[in-house]
Amino acid sequence: MATKKAGSRLETEIERCRSECQWERIPELVKQLSAKLIANDDMAELLLGESKLEQFLKENTLKQSSSPRGPRPKLTEVRKHLTAALDRGNLKPEFLQEANLIMAKLNYVEGDYKEALNTYARVGVDDLQLAAVPPYRLRMIAEAYSTKGLCLEKLPISSSASNLHVDREQEIVTCYEKAGDIALLYLQEIERVINANIQNRSPKPGPTAHEQELGFFLETGLQRAHVLYFKNGNLTRGVGRFRELLRAVETRTTQNLRMTIARQLAEILLRGMCEQSYWNPLEDPPHQSPLDDPLRKGSNTKNYALSRRPRVYTGENIFCPQENTEEALLLLLISESMANRDAVLSRIPEHKNDRIISLQSASVVYDLLTIALGRRGQYEMLSECLERAMKFAFEEFHLWYQFALSLMAAGKSARAVKVLKECIRLKPDDATIPLLAAKLCMGSLHWLEEAERFAKTVVDLGDKTSEFKAKGYLALGLTYSLQATDASLRGMQEVLQRKALLAFQRLLFTKVKLESLCRGPDEALLTCKHMLQIWKSCYNLTNPSDSGRGSSLLDRAIADRRQLNTITLPDFSDPETGSVHATSIAASRVEQALSEVASSLQSSAPKQGPLHPWMTLAQIWLHAAEVYIGIGKPAEATACTQEAANLFPMSHYVLYMRGQVAELRGNIDEAKRWYEEALSISPTHVKSMQRLALILHQLGRYSLAEKILRDAVQVNSTAHEVWNGLGEVLQAQGNDDAATECFLTALELEASSPVVPFTIIPRVL
């Protein structure tokens, strides 16, 4: 009797260790079992074979895409144990089934997929009972379905018929779905048993609860079904599978998996589903959905049933989302709560990898929260969520920057500036951060001294962020300008205004305009040359208009500032003034022009490199051409305009500049043609309208000139040149009263018109 009770206790302990995957304890328990009970050799062989196989898999992690492993010494021992247990035939029917399931699993590990499927067919996996069985048996059945699905994926189909392919795909997915459902049931059962044992345990010291692990086969069963659904174009069933997994009652083992699935489903809802194709989790999925591949065959409902299913959350007051953004937000808030709960905060070296993984997982959740809450304008809520992330955001720039941006969007400017200061500390070479801070300080906060410090930070970065240096000077100029407005003493106002002007002059395009009007063309052309040098140093690009002489036009023009007006550049239309090199260049330009005419039918922009550098280069040449036109040098203006035309031949401003050059040469008909072409591309270009009307006035076509000028007034009613031109046309037609009104309007507008348009200086950073 005592022997029977001892055997019963041993069997119970063995069953518990198998359920909790404590394989290292099995060999010792088997020795005790063999010593106390007779005729247990076959059972011992089964247990030893199972424990050695599981320990091998623990030491040698499997991967779904891995190639067959082939026989190994340890696996040979496993096969000997299992073969001995099966050959003698003394096992009870249920243990005989278990031995066959373990053997099939061994066949998969060794790469013998066909034999594994044959073994499952002999056992009859679909007929195995799920009711009234110990937890470890649920795990074995779940792993059997998962392994069967893996084997079916590995083996090719003998026939090429499409219906067989569809049937095979459905069979594989069904195996994984059954494996996932039974795996959830197993994990729920084992957690219930462990919790019951903890509650009933006596105060005497005993073994602690074992940390449960999913393992390769259970994890594959839980995660593979929805992957295949998405791969096969069935987004509806993939989303449905996600929801089934999330509705199951949570266990400690599935917490990380649950957070991953919730995040993935939220991403699909945000990026792949619109409100029209959404159905709530408690509704049946639609039979036909625009989300799915239209060529896909099959139903969106389940085609299998299990005698036991995992427990799901139920109740009368459970919240059910009614649209995709709402469900995505719910999932992300759940994920965020789990990420905060499980965050690894320890900074010791041993926890570094865990801390990195925890941070990466949380960062993805917060990025998706930014998308979901940003769509609804819930920036206040977003900033609160990101504030909770600060507890594990030490030295993590991305989360700090997201927090700062959310505070800006929520209107919490003062706090946003403080967070941006931390971002500047973490990333001191990024000029966009102090620019954002300067913008906030100049705006609603009106912290002008702080704005000045941030702007100087950008300027002081120097060549590290040369592309933002202009914006730094712009911010500095705007700050000084605002400070001058606030200053009460006239002397201080003048000092700050001079500082602002100096800062604005560092914006080189503005500087060219100011210098050409205030200091003469010499300074303006030097600035154009300086801009060309900066362009060459900033952009390592091949200039399609670089002819070997075009890029040196300004170098030759301003080699000696004292003799600027006596220097004559060669005209492209005069081959006798060019060199042998220039002649060869002219030939290459003809070929280039032909290719550009063909390509301009699609796009007038250069094909190589980004667009912004070429636009900047074209603007430099057009500014230089404008200076040359102002000092009456058509040859040099033509050369500069041609350089811009080689970059953007269909630009209306390039055509306008060609008209200006033609006027300077006295070619009125040619100028008229260029202005008409410019207006055909941009009908509202006021300068072209004004110059064309002036030519029509000279040709005596007063009615058409008047119409064009009146249209120009409708486009820009503050252009005093247009009003003056309209007055001249009306005067020529004898309408003196109307002409007088136009002249008076022109005088009034000219009195308040800046020498450089305000649009030259951008007001937004």
Short mmCIF file of C-alpha atoms in Angstrom, two decimals, residues 216-563:
data_model
loop_
_atom_site.label_atom_id
_atom_site.label_comp_id
_atom_site.label_asym_id
_atom_site.label_seq_id
_atom_site.Cartn_x
_atom_site.Cartn_y
_atom_site.Cartn_z
CA PHE A 216 9.43 27.36 -30.65
CA PHE A 217 6.39 25.21 -31.50
CA LEU A 218 3.85 26.98 -29.27
CA GLU A 219 5.08 30.41 -30.38
CA THR A 220 4.83 29.35 -34.03
CA GLY A 221 1.28 28.13 -33.47
CA LEU A 222 0.29 31.45 -31.89
CA GLN A 223 1.95 33.72 -34.45
CA ARG A 224 2.02 31.91 -37.79
CA ALA A 225 -1.69 31.87 -38.72
CA HIS A 226 -2.16 35.64 -39.04
CA VAL A 227 1.17 35.95 -40.89
CA LEU A 228 -0.09 33.51 -43.54
CA TYR A 229 -3.43 35.28 -43.77
CA PHE A 230 -1.72 38.58 -44.54
CA LYS A 231 0.71 36.89 -46.92
CA ASN A 232 -2.19 35.32 -48.84
CA GLY A 233 -4.07 38.63 -49.09
CA ASN A 234 -6.79 37.80 -46.55
CA LEU A 235 -6.56 40.86 -44.33
CA THR A 236 -10.05 40.26 -42.94
CA ARG A 237 -9.20 36.88 -41.41
CA GLY A 238 -5.79 38.17 -40.29
CA VAL A 239 -7.44 40.97 -38.30
CA GLY A 240 -10.00 38.47 -36.98
CA ARG A 241 -7.23 36.16 -35.78
CA PHE A 242 -5.52 39.03 -33.99
CA ARG A 243 -8.76 39.84 -32.19
CA GLU A 244 -9.31 36.19 -31.16
CA LEU A 245 -5.87 36.08 -29.56
CA LEU A 246 -6.42 39.38 -27.75
CA ARG A 247 -9.85 38.39 -26.39
CA ALA A 248 -8.42 35.29 -24.71
CA VAL A 249 -7.87 35.62 -20.96
CA GLU A 250 -4.31 36.82 -20.40
CA THR A 251 -1.60 34.75 -18.71
CA ARG A 252 1.83 35.77 -17.49
CA THR A 253 3.45 33.84 -20.34
CA THR A 254 1.46 35.61 -23.07
CA GLN A 255 1.94 39.17 -21.81
CA ASN A 256 4.80 40.05 -24.18
CA LEU A 257 3.06 38.30 -27.06
CA ARG A 258 -0.14 40.18 -26.27
CA MET A 259 1.63 43.54 -26.37
CA THR A 260 3.26 42.66 -29.72
CA ILE A 261 -0.05 41.55 -31.27
CA ALA A 262 -1.88 44.62 -29.96
CA ARG A 263 0.78 46.88 -31.49
CA GLN A 264 0.71 45.04 -34.83
CA LEU A 265 -3.09 45.16 -35.02
CA ALA A 266 -3.08 48.87 -34.18
CA GLU A 267 -0.61 49.49 -37.00
CA ILE A 268 -2.83 47.61 -39.47
CA LEU A 269 -5.91 49.52 -38.34
CA LEU A 270 -4.13 52.86 -38.75
CA ARG A 271 -2.38 52.18 -42.04
CA GLY A 272 -4.40 49.54 -43.86
CA MET A 273 -8.06 50.03 -42.93
CA CYS A 274 -10.46 52.90 -43.53
CA GLU A 275 -13.73 53.64 -41.72
CA GLN A 276 -15.82 52.20 -44.56
CA SER A 277 -14.14 48.76 -44.40
CA TYR A 278 -14.15 48.56 -40.57
CA TRP A 279 -16.24 46.11 -38.56
CA ASN A 280 -16.24 45.99 -34.76
CA PRO A 281 -14.78 43.01 -32.87
CA LEU A 282 -18.18 41.61 -31.83
CA GLU A 283 -19.57 41.51 -35.38
CA ASP A 284 -19.11 38.75 -37.92
CA PRO A 285 -16.53 39.70 -40.56
CA PRO A 286 -17.87 40.69 -43.99
CA HIS A 287 -17.99 37.96 -46.66
CA GLN A 288 -16.43 40.32 -49.20
CA SER A 289 -14.12 43.12 -48.17
CA PRO A 290 -12.08 45.70 -50.15
CA LEU A 291 -9.22 44.85 -47.79
CA ASP A 292 -8.79 41.38 -49.30
CA ASP A 293 -7.19 40.20 -52.52
CA PRO A 294 -10.04 40.03 -55.08
CA LEU A 295 -8.51 36.88 -56.64
CA ARG A 296 -8.45 35.07 -53.30
CA LYS A 297 -10.83 32.16 -52.85
CA GLY A 298 -12.32 31.05 -49.57
CA SER A 299 -14.51 32.17 -46.69
CA ASN A 300 -13.85 34.69 -43.94
CA THR A 301 -15.31 32.38 -41.26
CA LYS A 302 -13.75 29.48 -39.35
CA ASN A 303 -14.06 25.97 -40.77
CA TYR A 304 -13.12 23.97 -37.67
CA ALA A 305 -14.37 23.33 -34.15
CA LEU A 306 -12.64 22.25 -30.94
CA SER A 307 -14.17 20.40 -28.00
CA ARG A 308 -12.48 22.89 -25.64
CA ARG A 309 -11.61 26.46 -26.36
CA PRO A 310 -9.55 29.02 -24.40
CA ARG A 311 -11.45 31.25 -22.01
CA VAL A 312 -12.23 34.76 -23.28
CA TYR A 313 -13.15 38.00 -21.54
CA THR A 314 -16.92 38.32 -21.23
CA GLY A 315 -19.34 40.61 -19.44
CA GLU A 316 -22.20 43.02 -19.91
CA ASN A 317 -20.28 46.29 -19.66
CA ILE A 318 -17.27 45.48 -21.83
CA PHE A 319 -16.30 48.41 -24.05
CA CYS A 320 -16.45 47.70 -27.80
CA PRO A 321 -14.85 50.21 -30.23
CA GLN A 322 -16.96 51.38 -33.16
CA GLU A 323 -14.33 52.66 -35.62
CA ASN A 324 -10.75 51.86 -36.61
CA THR A 325 -8.98 54.79 -34.93
CA GLU A 326 -10.89 54.12 -31.71
CA GLU A 327 -9.85 50.47 -31.65
CA ALA A 328 -6.25 51.35 -32.57
CA LEU A 329 -6.12 53.88 -29.75
CA LEU A 330 -7.50 51.35 -27.27
CA LEU A 331 -4.89 48.78 -28.31
CA LEU A 332 -2.06 51.29 -28.10
CA LEU A 333 -3.09 52.51 -24.66
CA ILE A 334 -3.13 48.88 -23.48
CA SER A 335 0.31 48.36 -25.06
CA GLU A 336 1.60 51.56 -23.48
CA SER A 337 0.39 50.45 -20.06
CA MET A 338 2.16 47.10 -20.47
CA ALA A 339 5.33 48.77 -21.80
CA ASN A 340 5.46 51.08 -18.77
CA ARG A 341 4.76 48.22 -16.39
CA ASP A 342 7.48 45.98 -17.86
CA ALA A 343 10.06 48.69 -18.58
CA VAL A 344 13.62 47.74 -17.66
CA LEU A 345 15.00 50.69 -15.70
CA SER A 346 18.18 49.17 -14.34
CA ARG A 347 21.36 50.70 -15.78
CA ILE A 348 23.73 47.90 -14.78
CA PRO A 349 25.64 46.32 -17.71
CA GLU A 350 23.98 42.91 -17.26
CA HIS A 351 20.58 44.40 -18.12
CA LYS A 352 21.71 46.44 -21.13
CA ASN A 353 20.22 44.17 -23.82
CA ASP A 354 16.91 43.84 -21.96
CA ARG A 355 16.80 47.61 -21.52
CA ILE A 356 17.41 48.20 -25.25
CA ILE A 357 14.67 45.74 -26.24
CA SER A 358 12.25 47.29 -23.74
CA LEU A 359 13.00 50.79 -25.05
CA GLN A 360 12.61 49.81 -28.70
CA SER A 361 9.27 48.16 -28.01
CA ALA A 362 8.02 51.21 -26.12
CA SER A 363 9.27 53.62 -28.81
CA VAL A 364 7.23 51.83 -31.50
CA VAL A 365 4.12 52.09 -29.32
CA TYR A 366 4.63 55.82 -28.75
CA ASP A 367 5.26 56.44 -32.45
CA LEU A 368 1.94 54.77 -33.29
CA LEU A 369 0.23 56.70 -30.50
CA THR A 370 1.54 59.88 -32.11
CA ILE A 371 -0.13 58.90 -35.40
CA ALA A 372 -3.43 57.88 -33.78
CA LEU A 373 -3.76 60.88 -31.46
CA GLY A 374 -2.38 63.29 -34.06
CA ARG A 375 -5.18 62.35 -36.46
CA ARG A 376 -7.71 63.41 -33.85
CA GLY A 377 -5.81 66.47 -32.70
CA GLN A 378 -5.47 65.04 -29.18
CA TYR A 379 -2.06 66.60 -28.52
CA GLU A 380 -2.81 67.20 -24.85
CA MET A 381 -3.38 63.49 -24.33
CA LEU A 382 -0.31 62.64 -26.43
CA SER A 383 1.91 64.87 -24.31
CA GLU A 384 0.60 63.14 -21.17
CA CYS A 385 1.41 59.72 -22.66
CA LEU A 386 4.91 60.79 -23.64
CA GLU A 387 5.46 62.29 -20.21
CA ARG A 388 4.93 58.81 -18.75
CA ALA A 389 7.67 57.55 -21.05
CA MET A 390 10.20 59.91 -19.53
CA LYS A 391 10.92 57.48 -16.70
CA PHE A 392 12.87 55.24 -19.10
CA ALA A 393 13.92 57.92 -21.64
CA PHE A 394 17.24 58.75 -20.02
CA GLU A 395 19.65 59.93 -22.76
CA GLU A 396 17.11 58.85 -25.44
CA PHE A 397 16.80 61.70 -27.91
CA HIS A 398 13.85 60.36 -29.91
CA LEU A 399 11.42 60.23 -26.99
CA TRP A 400 12.54 63.63 -25.67
CA TYR A 401 12.07 65.19 -29.12
CA GLN A 402 8.63 63.60 -29.56
CA PHE A 403 7.69 64.94 -26.13
CA ALA A 404 8.83 68.44 -27.10
CA LEU A 405 6.87 68.38 -30.37
CA SER A 406 3.73 67.16 -28.59
CA LEU A 407 4.03 70.00 -26.08
CA MET A 408 4.40 72.49 -28.93
CA ALA A 409 1.29 71.11 -30.64
CA ALA A 410 -0.63 71.21 -27.34
CA GLY A 411 0.23 74.89 -26.89
CA LYS A 412 2.50 74.32 -23.86
CA SER A 413 5.25 76.48 -25.30
CA ALA A 414 7.10 77.33 -22.08
CA ARG A 415 7.51 73.68 -21.14
CA ALA A 416 8.35 72.76 -24.74
CA VAL A 417 11.30 75.16 -24.66
CA LYS A 418 12.64 73.48 -21.52
CA VAL A 419 12.36 70.04 -23.13
CA LEU A 420 14.02 71.34 -26.31
CA LYS A 421 16.97 72.48 -24.20
CA GLU A 422 17.43 68.85 -23.12
CA CYS A 423 17.18 67.80 -26.79
CA ILE A 424 19.92 70.31 -27.68
CA ARG A 425 22.11 68.78 -24.97
CA LEU A 426 21.52 65.28 -26.35
CA LYS A 427 22.06 66.30 -29.97
CA PRO A 428 24.13 69.50 -30.04
CA ASP A 429 24.90 69.37 -33.78
CA ASP A 430 21.24 69.38 -34.91
CA ALA A 431 20.36 72.95 -35.95
CA THR A 432 16.62 72.29 -36.29
CA ILE A 433 16.16 72.01 -32.51
CA PRO A 434 17.39 75.51 -31.51
CA LEU A 435 15.50 76.89 -34.52
CA LEU A 436 12.28 75.41 -33.14
CA ALA A 437 13.08 76.81 -29.72
CA ALA A 438 13.78 80.24 -31.23
CA LYS A 439 10.47 80.13 -33.08
CA LEU A 440 8.59 79.43 -29.85
CA CYS A 441 10.42 82.17 -28.00
CA MET A 442 9.70 84.74 -30.73
CA GLY A 443 6.05 83.72 -30.89
CA SER A 444 3.55 83.60 -28.06
CA LEU A 445 6.21 83.53 -25.32
CA HIS A 446 7.98 86.69 -26.53
CA TRP A 447 11.20 85.59 -24.82
CA LEU A 448 13.39 87.60 -27.15
CA GLU A 449 16.65 87.20 -25.22
CA GLU A 450 16.15 83.42 -25.17
CA ALA A 451 15.35 83.52 -28.90
CA GLU A 452 18.56 85.45 -29.54
CA ARG A 453 20.60 82.80 -27.68
CA PHE A 454 19.01 79.98 -29.63
CA ALA A 455 19.57 81.78 -32.96
CA LYS A 456 23.23 82.37 -32.08
CA THR A 457 23.52 78.66 -31.27
CA VAL A 458 22.53 77.87 -34.87
CA VAL A 459 24.90 80.44 -36.32
CA ASP A 460 27.78 79.24 -34.12
CA LEU A 461 27.45 75.69 -35.40
CA GLY A 462 29.28 76.90 -38.51
CA ASP A 463 30.01 74.39 -41.24
CA LYS A 464 28.51 71.48 -39.29
CA THR A 465 25.04 72.45 -40.51
CA SER A 466 25.73 74.91 -43.29
CA GLU A 467 22.30 74.37 -44.88
CA PHE A 468 20.63 75.86 -41.76
CA LYS A 469 23.00 78.76 -41.30
CA ALA A 470 20.81 81.08 -43.38
CA LYS A 471 17.81 80.26 -41.17
CA GLY A 472 19.97 80.99 -38.14
CA TYR A 473 20.74 84.49 -39.44
CA LEU A 474 17.09 84.92 -40.34
CA ALA A 475 16.07 84.04 -36.77
CA LEU A 476 18.72 86.38 -35.40
CA GLY A 477 17.54 89.22 -37.65
CA LEU A 478 13.90 88.69 -36.70
CA THR A 479 14.84 88.67 -33.02
CA TYR A 480 16.77 91.94 -33.28
CA SER A 481 13.91 93.45 -35.27
CA LEU A 482 11.38 92.50 -32.57
CA GLN A 483 13.70 93.79 -29.87
CA ALA A 484 13.98 97.08 -31.72
CA THR A 485 10.19 97.34 -31.80
CA ASP A 486 10.04 96.83 -28.03
CA ALA A 487 12.91 99.23 -27.24
CA SER A 488 11.82 102.55 -25.69
CA LEU A 489 15.06 104.52 -26.33
CA ARG A 490 15.70 105.68 -29.89
CA GLY A 491 19.42 104.98 -29.61
CA MET A 492 18.78 101.37 -28.62
CA GLN A 493 16.27 101.02 -31.45
CA GLU A 494 18.87 102.17 -33.99
CA VAL A 495 21.50 99.77 -32.62
CA LEU A 496 19.12 96.82 -32.80
CA GLN A 497 17.92 97.77 -36.28
CA ARG A 498 21.52 97.87 -37.51
CA LYS A 499 22.09 94.43 -35.99
CA ALA A 500 18.96 93.16 -37.70
CA LEU A 501 20.08 94.58 -41.06
CA LEU A 502 23.51 92.98 -40.68
CA ALA A 503 21.88 89.63 -39.89
CA PHE A 504 19.53 89.90 -42.87
CA GLN A 505 22.45 90.77 -45.13
CA ARG A 506 23.91 87.37 -44.31
CA LEU A 507 20.96 86.01 -46.30
CA LEU A 508 22.86 86.36 -49.52
CA PHE A 509 19.96 86.71 -51.97
CA THR A 510 18.62 89.58 -49.87
CA LYS A 511 22.12 91.02 -49.68
CA VAL A 512 22.40 91.09 -53.50
CA LYS A 513 19.14 93.06 -53.73
CA LEU A 514 20.21 95.54 -51.08
CA GLU A 515 23.74 95.98 -52.45
CA SER A 516 22.58 96.52 -56.03
CA LEU A 517 20.33 99.37 -54.83
CA CYS A 518 22.44 100.86 -52.04
CA ARG A 519 26.10 100.14 -52.77
CA GLY A 520 26.19 99.58 -56.51
CA PRO A 521 26.72 96.56 -58.77
CA ASP A 522 30.34 95.92 -57.70
CA GLU A 523 29.34 94.65 -54.26
CA ALA A 524 26.31 92.79 -55.64
CA LEU A 525 28.41 90.84 -58.17
CA LEU A 526 30.98 89.96 -55.52
CA THR A 527 28.16 88.50 -53.44
CA CYS A 528 26.95 86.48 -56.45
CA LYS A 529 30.46 85.10 -56.87
CA HIS A 530 30.54 84.23 -53.17
CA MET A 531 27.21 82.41 -53.52
CA LEU A 532 28.58 80.37 -56.43
CA GLN A 533 31.59 79.36 -54.34
CA ILE A 534 29.33 78.34 -51.46
CA TRP A 535 27.14 76.35 -53.86
CA LYS A 536 30.14 74.44 -55.21
CA SER A 537 31.40 73.65 -51.73
CA CYS A 538 27.98 72.57 -50.41
CA TYR A 539 26.75 70.41 -53.30
CA ASN A 540 28.95 67.77 -54.82
CA LEU A 541 26.91 67.66 -58.02
CA THR A 542 27.68 67.83 -61.71
CA ASN A 543 26.24 71.03 -63.10
CA PRO A 544 24.65 70.32 -66.50
CA SER A 545 25.22 73.96 -67.46
CA ASP A 546 28.91 74.01 -66.52
CA SER A 547 30.48 74.76 -69.89
CA GLY A 548 33.98 75.48 -68.78
CA ARG A 549 33.33 79.17 -69.18
CA GLY A 550 29.79 79.71 -67.87
CA SER A 551 30.77 78.97 -64.29
CA SER A 552 33.70 81.39 -64.57
CA LEU A 553 31.66 84.31 -65.86
CA LEU A 554 31.61 86.11 -62.55
CA ASP A 555 35.24 85.27 -61.83
CA ARG A 556 36.27 87.05 -65.03
CA ALA A 557 33.75 89.86 -64.56
CA ILE A 558 34.93 90.93 -61.11
CA ALA A 559 38.62 90.05 -61.26
CA ASP A 560 39.30 93.75 -60.90
CA ARG A 561 36.53 95.74 -59.21
CA ARG A 562 38.07 99.05 -60.24
CA GLN A 563 37.65 98.22 -63.95
#
